[in-house]
Short mmCIF file of N, CA and C in Angstrom, two decimals:
data_model
loop_
_atom_site.label_atom_id
_atom_site.label_comp_id
_atom_site.label_asym_id
_atom_site.label_seq_id
_atom_site.Cartn_x
_atom_site.Cartn_y
_atom_site.Cartn_z
N MET P 24 -40.31 8.70 12.53
CA MET P 24 -39.91 7.37 12.85
C MET P 24 -39.11 7.37 14.14
N LYS P 25 -39.75 7.22 15.26
CA LYS P 25 -39.07 7.14 16.55
C LYS P 25 -38.34 5.80 16.62
N THR P 26 -37.13 5.85 17.10
CA THR P 26 -36.39 4.60 17.28
C THR P 26 -36.61 4.09 18.68
N GLU P 27 -36.51 2.81 18.81
CA GLU P 27 -36.57 2.20 20.14
C GLU P 27 -35.20 1.68 20.47
N GLY P 28 -34.80 1.86 21.68
CA GLY P 28 -33.49 1.38 22.09
C GLY P 28 -32.58 2.52 22.46
N PRO P 29 -31.28 2.28 22.39
CA PRO P 29 -30.31 3.24 22.89
C PRO P 29 -29.96 4.37 21.92
N PHE P 30 -30.72 4.53 20.85
CA PHE P 30 -30.37 5.51 19.84
C PHE P 30 -31.17 6.80 19.98
N THR P 31 -30.54 7.90 19.63
CA THR P 31 -31.20 9.20 19.55
C THR P 31 -31.12 9.65 18.11
N VAL P 32 -32.25 10.01 17.52
CA VAL P 32 -32.28 10.48 16.14
C VAL P 32 -32.12 11.99 16.15
N ILE P 33 -31.04 12.47 15.52
CA ILE P 33 -30.76 13.89 15.45
C ILE P 33 -30.82 14.32 13.99
N ALA P 34 -31.73 15.23 13.68
CA ALA P 34 -31.87 15.73 12.31
C ALA P 34 -30.80 16.79 12.07
N HIS P 35 -29.92 16.52 11.11
CA HIS P 35 -28.81 17.43 10.81
C HIS P 35 -29.31 18.60 9.99
N ARG P 36 -29.41 19.78 10.63
CA ARG P 36 -29.93 20.99 10.00
C ARG P 36 -31.38 20.80 9.56
N GLY P 37 -32.13 20.06 10.34
CA GLY P 37 -33.51 19.71 9.98
C GLY P 37 -33.48 18.51 9.06
N ALA P 38 -34.52 18.32 8.28
CA ALA P 38 -34.54 17.24 7.30
C ALA P 38 -33.84 17.73 6.04
N SER P 39 -32.55 18.01 6.17
CA SER P 39 -31.80 18.69 5.12
C SER P 39 -31.55 17.83 3.89
N GLY P 40 -31.80 16.54 3.97
CA GLY P 40 -31.69 15.70 2.80
C GLY P 40 -32.89 15.83 1.88
N GLU P 41 -33.96 16.39 2.42
CA GLU P 41 -35.20 16.49 1.65
C GLU P 41 -35.66 17.92 1.40
N LEU P 42 -35.25 18.85 2.24
CA LEU P 42 -35.64 20.25 2.13
C LEU P 42 -34.41 21.13 2.37
N PRO P 43 -34.46 22.40 1.97
CA PRO P 43 -33.30 23.27 2.22
C PRO P 43 -32.94 23.31 3.71
N GLU P 44 -31.67 23.12 3.98
CA GLU P 44 -31.20 23.05 5.37
C GLU P 44 -31.47 24.33 6.13
N ASN P 45 -31.61 24.16 7.45
CA ASN P 45 -31.81 25.29 8.36
C ASN P 45 -33.01 26.16 8.00
N THR P 46 -34.08 25.54 7.52
CA THR P 46 -35.31 26.27 7.23
C THR P 46 -36.43 25.71 8.10
N LEU P 47 -37.44 26.52 8.33
CA LEU P 47 -38.57 26.08 9.13
C LEU P 47 -39.23 24.82 8.54
N PRO P 48 -39.44 24.75 7.21
CA PRO P 48 -40.01 23.51 6.67
C PRO P 48 -39.14 22.27 6.94
N ALA P 49 -37.82 22.44 6.90
CA ALA P 49 -36.92 21.31 7.20
C ALA P 49 -37.03 20.90 8.66
N TYR P 50 -37.19 21.87 9.56
CA TYR P 50 -37.37 21.55 10.98
C TYR P 50 -38.70 20.86 11.21
N GLU P 51 -39.76 21.36 10.57
CA GLU P 51 -41.09 20.78 10.74
C GLU P 51 -41.13 19.34 10.22
N LEU P 52 -40.49 19.09 9.09
CA LEU P 52 -40.45 17.74 8.55
C LEU P 52 -39.66 16.81 9.46
N ALA P 53 -38.57 17.30 10.01
CA ALA P 53 -37.78 16.49 10.93
C ALA P 53 -38.61 16.07 12.14
N VAL P 54 -39.41 16.99 12.67
CA VAL P 54 -40.29 16.67 13.79
C VAL P 54 -41.34 15.66 13.35
N ALA P 55 -41.95 15.89 12.18
CA ALA P 55 -42.97 14.98 11.67
C ALA P 55 -42.41 13.58 11.43
N GLN P 56 -41.14 13.49 11.09
CA GLN P 56 -40.51 12.20 10.86
C GLN P 56 -40.07 11.53 12.16
N GLY P 57 -40.24 12.23 13.28
CA GLY P 57 -39.94 11.62 14.57
C GLY P 57 -38.56 11.86 15.12
N SER P 58 -37.87 12.87 14.63
CA SER P 58 -36.53 13.16 15.17
C SER P 58 -36.62 13.52 16.64
N ASP P 59 -35.62 13.07 17.39
CA ASP P 59 -35.56 13.39 18.81
C ASP P 59 -35.01 14.79 19.04
N MET P 60 -34.10 15.22 18.16
CA MET P 60 -33.45 16.52 18.27
C MET P 60 -33.20 17.07 16.87
N ILE P 61 -32.97 18.38 16.79
CA ILE P 61 -32.57 19.01 15.54
C ILE P 61 -31.29 19.78 15.79
N GLU P 62 -30.27 19.50 14.99
CA GLU P 62 -29.00 20.21 15.10
C GLU P 62 -29.08 21.42 14.20
N ILE P 63 -28.74 22.59 14.73
CA ILE P 63 -28.71 23.82 13.92
C ILE P 63 -27.38 24.52 14.13
N ASP P 64 -27.05 25.40 13.22
CA ASP P 64 -25.81 26.16 13.28
C ASP P 64 -26.13 27.62 13.52
N LEU P 65 -25.57 28.19 14.58
CA LEU P 65 -25.78 29.60 14.91
C LEU P 65 -24.47 30.36 14.75
N HIS P 66 -24.58 31.54 14.16
CA HIS P 66 -23.43 32.42 14.01
C HIS P 66 -23.85 33.83 14.42
N THR P 67 -22.88 34.60 14.85
CA THR P 67 -23.13 36.00 15.22
C THR P 67 -22.60 36.90 14.12
N THR P 68 -23.42 37.87 13.72
CA THR P 68 -22.98 38.83 12.71
C THR P 68 -22.11 39.90 13.37
N ARG P 69 -21.50 40.72 12.57
CA ARG P 69 -20.64 41.79 13.12
C ARG P 69 -21.40 42.71 14.05
N ASP P 70 -22.70 42.92 13.77
CA ASP P 70 -23.48 43.82 14.62
C ASP P 70 -24.14 43.10 15.80
N GLY P 71 -23.80 41.84 16.01
CA GLY P 71 -24.28 41.12 17.18
C GLY P 71 -25.56 40.33 17.00
N ALA P 72 -26.14 40.35 15.81
CA ALA P 72 -27.35 39.55 15.56
C ALA P 72 -26.97 38.08 15.44
N ILE P 73 -27.87 37.22 15.83
CA ILE P 73 -27.66 35.78 15.70
C ILE P 73 -28.42 35.30 14.48
N VAL P 74 -27.73 34.56 13.60
CA VAL P 74 -28.34 34.02 12.40
C VAL P 74 -28.15 32.51 12.38
N ILE P 75 -29.09 31.82 11.72
CA ILE P 75 -29.00 30.37 11.57
C ILE P 75 -28.53 30.09 10.16
N THR P 76 -27.31 29.64 10.03
CA THR P 76 -26.72 29.29 8.74
C THR P 76 -25.56 28.36 9.00
N HIS P 77 -25.29 27.46 8.06
CA HIS P 77 -24.22 26.49 8.27
C HIS P 77 -22.84 27.13 8.18
N ASP P 78 -22.64 27.94 7.18
CA ASP P 78 -21.32 28.51 6.95
C ASP P 78 -21.23 29.95 7.43
N GLU P 79 -20.07 30.33 7.90
CA GLU P 79 -19.85 31.72 8.27
C GLU P 79 -19.85 32.60 7.03
N ASP P 80 -19.41 32.05 5.90
CA ASP P 80 -19.41 32.77 4.63
C ASP P 80 -20.79 32.65 4.01
N LEU P 81 -21.46 33.78 3.78
CA LEU P 81 -22.85 33.77 3.31
C LEU P 81 -22.97 33.72 1.80
N GLU P 82 -21.86 33.54 1.08
CA GLU P 82 -21.88 33.54 -0.39
C GLU P 82 -22.76 32.44 -0.95
N ASP P 83 -22.86 31.29 -0.30
CA ASP P 83 -23.59 30.15 -0.87
C ASP P 83 -25.05 30.10 -0.47
N LEU P 84 -25.60 31.15 0.11
CA LEU P 84 -26.99 31.11 0.57
C LEU P 84 -28.00 31.19 -0.57
N GLY P 85 -27.54 31.45 -1.79
CA GLY P 85 -28.46 31.57 -2.91
C GLY P 85 -29.06 30.26 -3.36
N GLY P 86 -28.61 29.16 -2.84
CA GLY P 86 -29.13 27.85 -3.23
C GLY P 86 -27.99 26.88 -3.47
N ARG P 87 -28.37 25.64 -3.64
CA ARG P 87 -27.37 24.60 -3.88
C ARG P 87 -27.06 24.53 -5.36
N GLY P 88 -25.76 24.39 -5.67
CA GLY P 88 -25.25 24.42 -6.99
C GLY P 88 -25.73 23.45 -7.94
#
């Protein structure tokens, strides 16, 4: 759903209201829904790798409660 006018549609962590946040399916759905941008969260691990996750604490990655 592209908006017309002065608005920019930004998908927060992809289509995170409908699919698990920060996942490829959530990003693909956000694009399919017409988002102008996708906001993602990047963190660096101790060994220098970059990971996409909302929280620095990885304890909650097992799913939503």
